[in-house]
Amino acid sequence: MANQEDIPPTMFALHLPPGPYNKTSPPQPSSLKYTNTYPTPQPSQNQYLIKVQATALCREELTWPEVLQHPHPSRTTAPIPGHDFAGIVLATPANDEHSINGPKFKVGDEVFGMLGAYSNGAAADVVVAEEIEIAMRPLNIPAAEAASIPLSALTAWQAFFKYAAAEAELLTEFSQDFDVGERKSPPPSSRAEEEKEEEQPENKKAIRVLVTNASGGVGVQALRMLRAPSLFGPHAEQFWICATCSHRNEKFVRQELGASEVLDYTKTPDLGTAFEERGWEAVDIVLDCIGGDTLRQVHAASVVRDGGVVLSIAQPVKEEWGDLGIQKRGVTSRFFIVEPDGEALGKIALLVEREELKAYVHQVFGLSEGKEAMEVVENKRVRGKVVLMVNCADR
């Protein structure tokens, strides 16, 4: 176990100075400060101390309520962004890390994770994390790519397997569980040969899914997940997936991510009309990653079928929109915020190692360039994630 006394009392960090901030006057990327005097965190009895290799930034994270509420009881220091990260364990919650009853992760383990919203982020030399927030990272990709995955992939995972599956009983008849085990998987060529020998899928009606902002951080993982053989077997190729994005990303979303149909949102003022004009059937599941008027549009009867489910990661339905036919048509409509889940993250790591999920990094910056990086994130024209390299020697 690393000795806390060997770790400097202060560290390099990207952080927001004291406000006040609020919804009408939120902090801007230019508000961020990069200093070497930020207090090094002291892990509690149930936390790991982790040396950060890389962290990924999230759009609008500077305006999260948990950030605006400062000081917060669970965070006495200035907020640090970057809730996705990859790093190396420096210290564990238990003194005897080699005990059979010791901690799950050991000193020197390379991990990745997603920190809870009320926790400080990882745009710093070190970070503290609880066991539920981390998993062994996929080692077939560098730290910068690993850091870009947790929040986005966990959001898509919980949308499909926690909410769509549990609340609307969708995807359950298609999904198949798999054991992480020792995370030893056959090479892609061997898997391809095995899949050819599998029985053809039963003649079930294909699930239909709409994903908005499909080229964004969550969107790219959602589409890859729906096409993952480990999750859905041969059914994955049968799903009908409609994606929205800009024209410049259309080829990427169709060819790289496997969308069945793509709508250019700059030329599609109304999704309900677009579905009607093309004669498309309404979908079973909507994953909305935009919010605003797009969220209102996806509740149209021509977009989501009666008994279908609309999941938004952007915002809840506004009261002034009325019911939108939700109750009358039996539509499940939910806004949710992703939560840490180390077990699911371990499965996501396996999917990355099997090359069924993939990291999409738009641009990489150094920690000292945090302001510029956040400005790129807030530009809203990002394909995948923007990453900060922290300890650059650790790739």
mmCIF file of N, CA and C in Angstrom, residues 171-176 195 198-208 224-241:
data_model
loop_
_atom_site.group_PDB
_atom_site.id
_atom_site.type_symbol
_atom_site.label_atom_id
_atom_site.label_comp_id
_atom_site.label_asym_id
_atom_site.label_seq_id
_atom_site.Cartn_x
_atom_site.Cartn_y
_atom_site.Cartn_z
ATOM 1 N N LEU A 171 -35.939 -5.553 -25.211
ATOM 2 C CA LEU A 171 -34.594 -6.107 -25.365
ATOM 3 C C LEU A 171 -34.366 -7.379 -24.560
ATOM 4 N N THR A 172 -35.233 -7.675 -23.569
ATOM 5 C CA THR A 172 -34.978 -8.832 -22.712
ATOM 6 C C THR A 172 -35.027 -10.141 -23.490
ATOM 7 N N GLU A 173 -35.891 -10.253 -24.479
ATOM 8 C CA GLU A 173 -35.980 -11.507 -25.221
ATOM 9 C C GLU A 173 -34.839 -11.662 -26.214
ATOM 10 N N PHE A 174 -34.102 -10.589 -26.445
ATOM 11 C CA PHE A 174 -32.983 -10.653 -27.374
ATOM 12 C C PHE A 174 -31.638 -10.722 -26.662
ATOM 13 N N SER A 175 -31.558 -10.114 -25.467
ATOM 14 C CA SER A 175 -30.263 -10.010 -24.796
ATOM 15 C C SER A 175 -29.822 -11.344 -24.230
ATOM 16 N N GLN A 176 -28.515 -11.498 -24.089
ATOM 17 C CA GLN A 176 -27.938 -12.704 -23.519
ATOM 18 C C GLN A 176 -26.847 -12.283 -22.544
ATOM 19 N N GLU A 195 -19.254 -17.727 -34.661
ATOM 20 C CA GLU A 195 -20.558 -17.131 -34.903
ATOM 21 C C GLU A 195 -21.185 -17.683 -36.178
ATOM 22 N N GLU A 198 -23.167 -20.696 -35.354
ATOM 23 C CA GLU A 198 -24.343 -20.555 -34.506
ATOM 24 C C GLU A 198 -25.611 -20.693 -35.339
ATOM 25 N N GLU A 199 -26.669 -21.111 -34.668
ATOM 26 C CA GLU A 199 -27.948 -21.201 -35.338
ATOM 27 C C GLU A 199 -28.418 -19.816 -35.730
ATOM 28 N N GLN A 200 -29.174 -19.749 -36.801
ATOM 29 C CA GLN A 200 -29.728 -18.481 -37.221
ATOM 30 C C GLN A 200 -30.754 -18.023 -36.202
ATOM 31 N N PRO A 201 -30.925 -16.699 -36.016
ATOM 32 C CA PRO A 201 -31.874 -16.198 -35.028
ATOM 33 C C PRO A 201 -33.292 -16.608 -35.355
ATOM 34 N N GLU A 202 -34.078 -16.785 -34.284
ATOM 35 C CA GLU A 202 -35.477 -17.104 -34.476
ATOM 36 C C GLU A 202 -36.159 -15.960 -35.204
ATOM 37 N N ASN A 203 -37.262 -16.242 -35.831
ATOM 38 C CA ASN A 203 -37.979 -15.247 -36.615
ATOM 39 C C ASN A 203 -38.787 -14.337 -35.694
ATOM 40 N N LYS A 204 -38.086 -13.426 -35.001
ATOM 41 C CA LYS A 204 -38.736 -12.463 -34.127
ATOM 42 C C LYS A 204 -38.739 -11.106 -34.811
ATOM 43 N N LYS A 205 -39.749 -10.311 -34.497
ATOM 44 C CA LYS A 205 -39.794 -8.971 -35.054
ATOM 45 C C LYS A 205 -38.645 -8.158 -34.486
ATOM 46 N N ALA A 206 -37.878 -7.529 -35.354
ATOM 47 C CA ALA A 206 -36.687 -6.803 -34.924
ATOM 48 C C ALA A 206 -37.055 -5.599 -34.070
ATOM 49 N N ILE A 207 -36.290 -5.379 -33.029
ATOM 50 C CA ILE A 207 -36.440 -4.182 -32.210
ATOM 51 C C ILE A 207 -36.048 -2.966 -33.053
ATOM 52 N N ARG A 208 -36.818 -1.894 -32.899
ATOM 53 C CA ARG A 208 -36.555 -0.657 -33.638
ATOM 54 C C ARG A 208 -36.160 0.429 -32.637
ATOM 55 N N ARG A 224 -22.932 1.126 -31.081
ATOM 56 C CA ARG A 224 -22.025 -0.024 -31.044
ATOM 57 C C ARG A 224 -22.580 -1.122 -30.141
ATOM 58 N N MET A 225 -23.185 -0.718 -29.036
ATOM 59 C CA MET A 225 -23.725 -1.683 -28.079
ATOM 60 C C MET A 225 -24.862 -2.490 -28.699
ATOM 61 N N LEU A 226 -25.720 -1.816 -29.450
ATOM 62 C CA LEU A 226 -26.847 -2.504 -30.076
ATOM 63 C C LEU A 226 -26.392 -3.504 -31.133
ATOM 64 N N ARG A 227 -25.195 -3.315 -31.661
ATOM 65 C CA ARG A 227 -24.656 -4.227 -32.676
ATOM 66 C C ARG A 227 -23.686 -5.252 -32.083
ATOM 67 N N ALA A 228 -23.589 -5.327 -30.757
ATOM 68 C CA ALA A 228 -22.602 -6.202 -30.115
ATOM 69 C C ALA A 228 -23.086 -7.647 -30.057
ATOM 70 N N PRO A 229 -22.400 -8.586 -30.717
ATOM 71 C CA PRO A 229 -22.804 -9.995 -30.675
ATOM 72 C C PRO A 229 -22.794 -10.588 -29.270
ATOM 73 N N SER A 230 -21.876 -10.137 -28.412
ATOM 74 C CA SER A 230 -21.825 -10.685 -27.053
ATOM 75 C C SER A 230 -23.080 -10.349 -26.263
ATOM 76 N N LEU A 231 -23.747 -9.254 -26.615
ATOM 77 C CA LEU A 231 -24.948 -8.832 -25.900
ATOM 78 C C LEU A 231 -26.218 -9.394 -26.512
ATOM 79 N N PHE A 232 -26.276 -9.445 -27.836
ATOM 80 C CA PHE A 232 -27.523 -9.812 -28.498
ATOM 81 C C PHE A 232 -27.378 -10.953 -29.492
ATOM 82 N N GLY A 233 -26.191 -11.557 -29.564
ATOM 83 C CA GLY A 233 -26.003 -12.677 -30.470
ATOM 84 C C GLY A 233 -26.312 -12.290 -31.904
ATOM 85 N N PRO A 234 -26.855 -13.224 -32.684
ATOM 86 C CA PRO A 234 -27.152 -12.928 -34.089
ATOM 87 C C PRO A 234 -28.270 -11.913 -34.273
ATOM 88 N N HIS A 235 -29.048 -11.641 -33.207
ATOM 89 C CA HIS A 235 -30.127 -10.658 -33.321
ATOM 90 C C HIS A 235 -29.588 -9.254 -33.527
ATOM 91 N N ALA A 236 -28.339 -9.008 -33.108
ATOM 92 C CA ALA A 236 -27.779 -7.658 -33.175
ATOM 93 C C ALA A 236 -27.817 -7.091 -34.588
ATOM 94 N N GLU A 237 -27.621 -7.944 -35.575
ATOM 95 C CA GLU A 237 -27.623 -7.471 -36.957
ATOM 96 C C GLU A 237 -29.030 -7.203 -37.472
ATOM 97 N N GLN A 238 -30.040 -7.674 -36.752
ATOM 98 C CA GLN A 238 -31.416 -7.507 -37.215
ATOM 99 C C GLN A 238 -32.080 -6.239 -36.686
ATOM 100 N N PHE A 239 -31.519 -5.637 -35.644
ATOM 101 C CA PHE A 239 -32.133 -4.436 -35.090
ATOM 102 C C PHE A 239 -32.180 -3.325 -36.142
ATOM 103 N N TRP A 240 -33.301 -2.598 -36.168
ATOM 104 C CA TRP A 240 -33.419 -1.432 -37.050
ATOM 105 C C TRP A 240 -33.084 -0.207 -36.218
ATOM 106 N N ILE A 241 -32.023 0.486 -36.592
ATOM 107 C CA ILE A 241 -31.537 1.618 -35.810
ATOM 108 C C ILE A 241 -31.549 2.874 -36.668
#
